[in-house]
Each structure stands twice: as structure tokens, then as C-alpha cells.
Tab-separated table of C-alpha atoms in Angstrom:
chain	number	residue	atom	x	y	z
A	1	MET	CA	-0.159	0.029	0.071
A	2	ASN	CA	2.898	2.270	0.745
A	3	THR	CA	4.616	1.714	-2.293
A	4	TYR	CA	1.755	1.061	-4.769
A	5	TRP	CA	-1.485	2.904	-3.641
A	6	LYS	CA	-0.314	6.353	-2.586
A	7	ASP	CA	-2.877	9.728	-2.188
A	8	TYR	CA	-1.140	12.365	-4.481
A	9	GLN	CA	-1.622	15.112	-1.429
A	10	GLY	CA	0.009	12.799	1.313
A	11	ASN	CA	-3.245	11.717	3.086
A	12	ASP	CA	-2.803	7.947	2.537
A	13	GLU	CA	-5.168	6.792	5.160
A	14	ILE	CA	-8.030	9.145	4.451
A	15	PHE	CA	-7.769	8.143	0.611
A	16	TRP	CA	-7.893	4.260	1.689
A	17	GLU	CA	-10.718	4.809	3.548
A	18	HIS	CA	-12.503	6.701	0.924
A	19	GLU	CA	-11.689	3.461	-1.789
A	20	TRP	CA	-12.902	1.000	0.749
A	21	GLY	CA	-15.909	2.932	1.535
A	22	LYS	CA	-16.934	3.550	-2.270
A	23	HIS	CA	-15.632	0.520	-3.721
A	24	GLY	CA	-14.954	-2.384	-1.311
A	25	THR	CA	-18.209	-2.164	0.620
A	26	CYS	CA	-19.930	-2.811	-2.415
A	27	ILE	CA	-18.700	-6.138	-2.934
A	28	SER	CA	-20.742	-9.022	-2.377
A	29	THR	CA	-18.034	-11.605	-1.764
A	30	LEU	CA	-16.450	-9.344	0.909
A	31	ASP	CA	-19.668	-9.493	3.145
A	32	PRO	CA	-18.163	-10.813	6.396
A	33	SER	CA	-21.027	-13.788	6.309
A	34	CYS	CA	-18.929	-14.977	3.040
A	35	TYR	CA	-16.379	-16.056	5.411
A	36	THR	CA	-16.179	-19.251	7.046
A	37	ASP	CA	-13.283	-18.313	9.641
A	38	TYR	CA	-14.175	-14.342	9.858
A	39	THR	CA	-11.669	-12.234	11.634
A	40	PRO	CA	-12.361	-8.430	12.006
A	41	GLY	CA	-10.915	-6.419	8.994
A	42	ALA	CA	-10.148	-9.315	6.957
A	43	GLU	CA	-12.423	-8.023	4.204
A	44	ALA	CA	-10.994	-4.857	3.950
A	45	ALA	CA	-7.262	-6.484	3.530
A	46	ASP	CA	-8.436	-8.661	0.517
A	47	PHE	CA	-9.937	-5.922	-1.030
A	48	PHE	CA	-6.466	-3.560	-0.926
A	49	ASP	CA	-4.249	-6.941	-1.060
A	50	LYS	CA	-6.487	-7.674	-4.484
A	51	ALA	CA	-6.436	-4.313	-5.999
A	52	VAL	CA	-2.455	-3.934	-5.529
A	53	GLU	CA	-1.961	-7.329	-7.082
A	54	LEU	CA	-4.190	-6.075	-10.186
A	55	PHE	CA	-2.452	-2.763	-10.159
A	56	LYS	CA	1.206	-4.577	-10.414
A	57	GLN	CA	0.123	-6.179	-13.369
A	58	LEU	CA	-0.871	-3.279	-15.398
A	59	PRO	CA	2.255	-0.812	-16.052
A	60	SER	CA	0.287	1.928	-17.402
A	61	TYR	CA	3.250	4.589	-17.430
A	62	ASP	CA	5.485	1.838	-19.145
A	63	TRP	CA	2.848	1.075	-21.869
A	64	LEU	CA	2.127	4.573	-22.608
A	65	ALA	CA	5.916	5.529	-22.876
A	66	ALA	CA	6.469	2.422	-25.420
A	67	ALA	CA	4.059	4.291	-27.589
A	68	GLY	CA	5.801	7.603	-27.417
A	69	ILE	CA	3.500	8.889	-24.734
A	70	SER	CA	5.309	10.389	-21.896
A	71	PRO	CA	4.545	12.989	-19.238
A	72	SER	CA	4.868	16.817	-20.562
A	73	THR	CA	4.029	20.316	-19.673
A	74	THR	CA	3.798	21.085	-23.476
A	75	LYS	CA	2.864	18.258	-25.319
A	76	THR	CA	-0.956	17.030	-25.574
A	77	TYR	CA	-2.135	13.744	-26.789
A	78	THR	CA	-5.439	12.582	-28.362
A	79	SER	CA	-7.743	10.224	-26.719
A	80	SER	CA	-7.764	7.651	-29.583
A	81	ALA	CA	-3.553	7.432	-29.218
A	82	ILE	CA	-3.782	7.143	-25.691
A	83	THR	CA	-6.387	4.406	-25.839
A	84	ALA	CA	-4.796	2.469	-28.605
A	85	ALA	CA	-1.750	2.302	-26.627
A	86	LEU	CA	-3.337	0.807	-23.517
A	87	LYS	CA	-5.547	-1.767	-25.534
A	88	ALA	CA	-2.322	-3.053	-27.444
A	89	GLN	CA	-0.802	-3.531	-24.122
A	90	PHE	CA	-3.759	-4.936	-22.044
A	91	GLY	CA	-5.772	-6.607	-24.984
A	92	TYR	CA	-9.247	-4.976	-24.494
A	93	ASP	CA	-10.656	-1.367	-24.555
A	94	VAL	CA	-9.909	0.999	-21.413
A	95	ILE	CA	-11.706	3.794	-20.440
A	96	VAL	CA	-9.456	6.981	-19.874
A	97	GLN	CA	-10.913	9.801	-17.692
A	98	CYS	CA	-9.545	13.555	-17.594
A	99	ARG	CA	-9.666	16.440	-14.971
A	100	SER	CA	-9.053	19.987	-16.327
A	101	GLY	CA	-7.973	18.389	-19.390
A	102	ALA	CA	-5.302	16.261	-18.413
A	103	LEU	CA	-5.163	12.677	-17.900
A	104	ASP	CA	-6.132	11.720	-14.404
A	105	GLU	CA	-7.569	7.875	-14.794
A	106	ILE	CA	-7.423	4.948	-16.630
A	107	TRP	CA	-10.228	2.009	-16.058
A	108	TYR	CA	-9.481	-1.632	-16.891
A	109	SER	CA	-12.257	-4.123	-16.698
A	110	TYR	CA	-12.665	-7.658	-15.446
A	111	ASN	CA	-14.902	-10.395	-15.231
A	112	VAL	CA	-14.545	-12.574	-11.963
A	113	ARG	CA	-14.995	-16.205	-12.118
A	114	GLY	CA	-15.459	-16.865	-8.428
A	115	SER	CA	-15.184	-14.598	-5.839
A	116	ILE	CA	-13.172	-11.755	-5.204
A	117	GLN	CA	-10.616	-13.219	-2.939
A	118	THR	CA	-9.776	-16.354	-4.993
A	119	GLY	CA	-11.572	-15.888	-8.120
A	120	GLN	CA	-10.097	-15.622	-11.709
A	121	PHE	CA	-10.032	-12.015	-12.994
A	122	VAL	CA	-10.521	-12.170	-16.863
A	123	ALA	CA	-9.766	-9.143	-18.712
A	124	SER	CA	-12.638	-7.948	-20.562
A	125	ASN	CA	-13.876	-4.950	-22.624
A	126	PRO	CA	-15.867	-2.263	-20.502
A	127	ASP	CA	-19.705	-2.520	-19.976
A	128	GLY	CA	-20.249	0.501	-22.451
A	129	THR	CA	-19.303	3.500	-19.651
A	130	LYS	CA	-17.167	6.049	-21.619
A	131	GLY	CA	-14.695	8.259	-20.295
A	132	ASN	CA	-14.707	11.876	-20.418
A	133	CYS	CA	-11.641	12.974	-21.824
A	134	PRO	CA	-11.901	15.126	-25.077
A	135	ALA	CA	-10.934	13.842	-28.310
A	136	SER	CA	-7.645	15.582	-28.530
A	137	GLY	CA	-5.413	18.253	-26.408
A	138	ILE	CA	-5.101	16.039	-23.626
A	139	LYS	CA	-2.409	17.177	-21.252
A	140	TYR	CA	-0.335	14.030	-19.463
A	141	LEU	CA	1.331	16.086	-16.612
A	142	PRO	CA	4.660	14.901	-15.056
A	143	LYS	CA	4.254	14.312	-11.193
A	144	THR	CA	5.425	16.767	-8.979
A	145	SER	CA	7.542	16.468	-5.740
A	146	ASP	CA	4.527	15.494	-3.614
A	147	GLY	CA	3.675	12.585	-6.138
A	148	GLY	CA	0.628	14.666	-7.888
A	149	SER	CA	0.679	15.332	-11.900
A	150	GLY	CA	0.636	18.910	-11.946
A	151	SER	CA	-2.749	20.378	-10.657
A	152	SER	CA	-4.177	16.989	-10.589
A	153	SER	CA	-3.420	13.642	-9.987
A	154	THR	CA	-3.017	10.544	-12.427
A	155	THR	CA	-4.324	7.476	-10.695
A	156	MET	CA	-5.171	4.200	-12.114
A	157	ALA	CA	-8.543	2.863	-11.317
A	158	THR	CA	-9.348	-0.771	-11.782
A	159	VAL	CA	-12.788	-1.828	-12.445
A	160	THR	CA	-14.704	-5.153	-11.772
A	161	LYS	CA	-17.846	-6.561	-12.592
A	162	THR	CA	-19.292	-7.602	-9.366
A	163	THR	CA	-22.478	-7.990	-7.581
A	164	THR	CA	-23.660	-5.043	-4.864
A	165	THR	CA	-24.876	-6.103	-1.718
A	166	ALA	CA	-23.536	-3.601	1.143
A	167	GLN	CA	-24.186	-0.149	1.598
A	168	PRO	CA	-21.813	2.406	1.097
A	169	THR	CA	-20.542	4.674	3.948
A	170	GLY	CA	-21.836	8.293	4.139
A	171	THR	CA	-20.979	11.169	5.938
A	172	GLY	CA	-23.466	11.150	8.641
A	173	GLY	CA	-23.839	14.982	8.819
A	174	ALA	CA	-24.605	18.094	6.682
A	175	PHE	CA	-23.447	17.417	3.180
A	176	ALA	CA	-20.169	19.616	2.333
A	177	GLY	CA	-17.506	20.243	-0.465
A	178	LYS	CA	-17.532	17.730	-3.489
A	179	GLY	CA	-19.027	14.107	-3.539
A	180	TYR	CA	-21.141	11.537	-5.144
A	181	LEU	CA	-25.257	10.473	-4.465
A	182	SER	CA	-24.966	6.600	-4.197
A	183	ALA	CA	-28.408	5.046	-4.619
A	184	VAL	CA	-29.477	2.543	-1.727
A	185	THR	CA	-32.734	0.513	-2.488
A	186	SER	CA	-33.651	-2.572	-0.664
A	187	GLY	CA	-30.553	-2.757	1.143
A	188	SER	CA	-28.511	-2.529	-1.707
A	189	GLN	CA	-26.319	-0.042	-3.477
A	190	LYS	CA	-27.785	0.272	-6.977
A	191	GLY	CA	-25.808	3.047	-9.163
A	192	CYS	CA	-25.757	6.646	-8.238
A	193	ILE	CA	-27.228	9.946	-9.471
A	194	ILE	CA	-25.694	11.782	-12.497
A	195	SER	CA	-25.219	15.274	-13.565
A	196	ALA	CA	-28.656	15.972	-14.712
A	197	GLY	CA	-30.387	14.483	-11.196
A	198	THR	CA	-31.351	11.095	-12.917
A	199	TRP	CA	-30.987	7.562	-11.364
A	200	TYR	CA	-28.600	5.316	-13.398
A	201	THR	CA	-26.861	2.041	-12.609
A	202	SER	CA	-24.271	1.892	-15.611
A	203	GLY	CA	-22.746	5.472	-16.118
A	204	THR	CA	-20.183	7.123	-13.798
A	205	CYS	CA	-21.224	9.046	-10.878
A	206	ALA	CA	-21.460	12.728	-11.346
A	207	THR	CA	-19.779	14.773	-8.895
A	208	PHE	CA	-21.962	17.117	-7.144
A	209	THR	CA	-20.876	20.391	-5.093
A	210	ALA	CA	-22.775	20.832	-1.926
A	211	ALA	CA	-22.865	24.773	-0.374
A	212	SER	CA	-24.014	25.456	2.961
A	213	SER	CA	-27.465	27.386	3.050
A	214	GLY	CA	-29.684	28.605	5.656
A	215	ASP	CA	-30.408	25.448	7.770
A	216	GLY	CA	-29.136	22.825	4.873
A	217	PHE	CA	-27.255	23.020	1.924
A	218	THR	CA	-27.710	23.546	-2.068
A	219	LEU	CA	-26.595	20.970	-4.469
A	220	SER	CA	-25.002	21.460	-8.174
A	221	SER	CA	-23.718	19.390	-10.755
A	222	SER	CA	-21.697	19.853	-14.102
A	223	LYS	CA	-25.390	20.542	-15.256
A	224	GLY	CA	-26.301	23.305	-13.073
A	225	LYS	CA	-28.111	23.714	-9.908
A	226	CYS	CA	-30.567	21.044	-8.091
A	227	ALA	CA	-33.981	21.449	-7.231
A	228	ILE	CA	-37.267	19.490	-6.781
A	229	SER	CA	-39.569	20.888	-9.278
A	230	GLY	CA	-42.728	19.638	-9.900
A	231	GLY	CA	-41.880	17.207	-7.547
A	232	VAL	CA	-38.682	15.646	-9.950
A	233	LEU	CA	-35.026	16.285	-8.730
A	234	THR	CA	-33.831	18.407	-11.844
A	235	CYS	CA	-30.188	19.581	-12.475
A	236	ALA	CA	-29.843	21.989	-15.140
A	237	SER	CA	-28.733	25.366	-16.284
A	238	SER	CA	-32.324	26.268	-16.498
A	239	VAL	CA	-32.732	25.921	-12.739
A	240	SER	CA	-32.811	29.791	-10.978
A	241	ALA	CA	-33.382	28.449	-7.408
A	242	ALA	CA	-31.792	25.521	-6.178
A	243	THR	CA	-33.651	23.659	-3.454
A	244	VAL	CA	-31.887	23.659	0.001
A	245	PHE	CA	-31.457	20.011	1.231
A	246	THR	CA	-30.812	18.480	4.455
A	247	SER	CA	-29.448	15.493	5.546
A	248	VAL	CA	-30.732	12.755	7.747
A	249	ASN	CA	-28.446	9.870	8.831
A	250	GLY	CA	-25.943	10.929	5.990
A	251	LYS	CA	-28.790	10.758	3.523
A	252	LEU	CA	-29.935	13.114	1.204
A	253	ALA	CA	-33.460	14.553	2.453
A	254	ALA	CA	-35.939	16.925	0.970
A	255	ASP	CA	-38.633	18.725	3.471
A	256	GLY	CA	-37.157	16.438	6.016
A	257	ALA	CA	-37.953	13.212	4.306
A	258	SER	CA	-34.867	10.924	2.977
A	259	GLU	CA	-37.181	8.430	0.829
A	260	PHE	CA	-37.275	9.130	-2.540
A	261	TYR	CA	-38.920	7.442	-5.377
A	262	ALA	CA	-38.729	5.926	-9.048
A	263	ASP	CA	-40.804	4.192	-11.230
A	264	ALA	CA	-38.166	1.284	-11.472
A	265	VAL	CA	-34.598	0.093	-10.734
A	266	PRO	CA	-32.708	1.464	-13.613
A	267	ALA	CA	-31.162	-1.194	-15.660
A	268	GLY	CA	-28.758	-0.971	-18.803
A	269	SER	CA	-28.803	2.546	-20.561
A	270	THR	CA	-32.011	3.462	-19.078
A	271	GLN	CA	-32.215	6.268	-16.623
A	272	GLN	CA	-35.064	7.076	-14.140
A	273	LYS	CA	-36.365	10.207	-12.766
A	274	VAL	CA	-36.281	10.671	-9.096
A	275	TYR	CA	-39.464	11.628	-7.642
A	276	THR	CA	-40.320	12.991	-3.649
A	277	GLY	CA	-44.101	11.499	-3.903
A	278	SER	CA	-44.732	7.958	-3.787
A	279	HIS	CA	-43.843	5.622	-7.305
A	280	ALA	CA	-43.064	1.888	-7.461
A	281	VAL	CA	-39.404	1.791	-5.951
A	282	GLU	CA	-38.181	3.345	-2.835
A	283	VAL	CA	-34.565	4.670	-2.905
A	284	GLU	CA	-32.278	6.832	-0.644
A	285	PHE	CA	-29.085	8.634	-1.780
A	286	VAL	CA	-25.971	8.237	0.577
A	287	TRP	CA	-23.328	11.329	0.332
A	288	GLN	CA	-19.839	9.933	-0.278
A	289	ASN	CA	-17.011	12.770	0.032
A	290	LEU	CA	-14.570	13.045	-3.031
């Protein structure tokens, strides 16, 4: 961990806690009930061991360098060149994510035959999720002395296809700063809220900004301010007045109620509107800090 999974800001333990809360708690085979001789903390240790094991098999920097793609403060690259270089080595398509125009994450996908602990990880194409990098002009910044790359970190995230059963870890109090809104229904995490305010299970979770307002906080995404409009959660540039939300036990609440509703649990590329009034499926949204 101290060698292969560092936080670019130097807050290793906080970073590891975030990774466990966002990813590890969603893997069904890491549930303590799945162990025959369970000892406290075994599930977390297995999660981190497997993540490091996979990371060591994915020398992304070397693979990019072999294709003439190296960190630079002046050069830029195309998304197609980066993904082609990685696919040539990995054997399957990868997803690249950018922040402020700079390469920030590389996602590799696997199908798991068996459990996370003892199963076989089989490389595969992603499930349809697309990266957010522009087609061209992508920066690939050198690491700074503190381990970051310019103004942002270059991290390598491993994506695995697993069954979700455990709830994510929420903040417990009022939302603040940047974070995700993970969806929990029938005791299981099922996707999250994306930038328009809809519930989705196949795409990348939107980053929301929570800002203190009155007795609660407002939310905004890349689409704009978020509000309950006509009983529907909407985030858009057309929203002139953001709704002031509150938090109930780490869950998003509107008018003091943390229960929201949808017509169905999203599947595939289908998005579901989120309602405050009763519909077929009840869902709650847990805040996860970035």
C-alpha cells in the first residue's frame, strides 16, 4: 500500500478509507457472512491486497511510454492514441478519464470467475461506460515532488464487475464540498445520481458540489443547480433557484424526508427520474465525499 497506492496529497489513510467506502463495501463476496473463519478487518485486507495485485500487473506508464506517450508540460495527446496504446498491451478497450483537460484515471475492466478473494480475473471490454476525456489536446502532466501530476493526480483505477450488496459509507452529517450521491434501494447500493439529477446504474457517478445554505445546503452538478421541480429532482442550467436540502443520517433529504422514489430500478442504459412523491420503487441517496 505504501508503495503502490499513494494519495497524491499525502493523505494516504483518508484516501484508502474513501476507496474502501466507495468500492470495497459494494462487493458482495467481501461480506463477513461469506467467510468461514472471519476475523475483523479481513474483508478490507482482501480488497486492498487484490487491488494492489491487479495494479502491479498493469504498468500503464510503461505501456504509454512504449507508444511514445510520456508526461510533459507542453505536449498534448489524443484520446484515441492513449486508448490504442493501452489496448495494445491490455488486450481490451480501456476507459480514460480526465480532469481539467489532463489525464487523471485509467479504468481497466475484468469479469470475475468466483469471489474477489480467490476467483479468476478475466480481462474484458468495459460495459459501455465512456470516458470523459476530449478527443484531442489531452495533457499528460509530470508528477510533482509530492506525487501529484501538476494540478491534479494521475491515478489508475481498476474496475471489476461484481454484485453489489453492501451499503456505502456516508458522512453522517450535512453534506459539504464535493461528493457522489450513491443510490440505495432494498438494502443494496444500485448506481448513483448523474449530472442531470436522474438515477443511473451503468454510467459514471456525477460529482456534486454541496454548499451551505440556511439550515441545510444546496447541490449543483456540471449541468447546473439542483432543485425539486414539480416533484422531480432536476439539475440543469435552467434551474434558477436551488432547493435547500438537509441530511438525515447521512442521506439526502427534501422537506425532512430521506425517502425518494422511481418508477423502477434503472437497468442498462435506462435512466430513471427521481421523485419525492410515492412511486413503485423507494430509494435513498447516500453522500460520499471525494
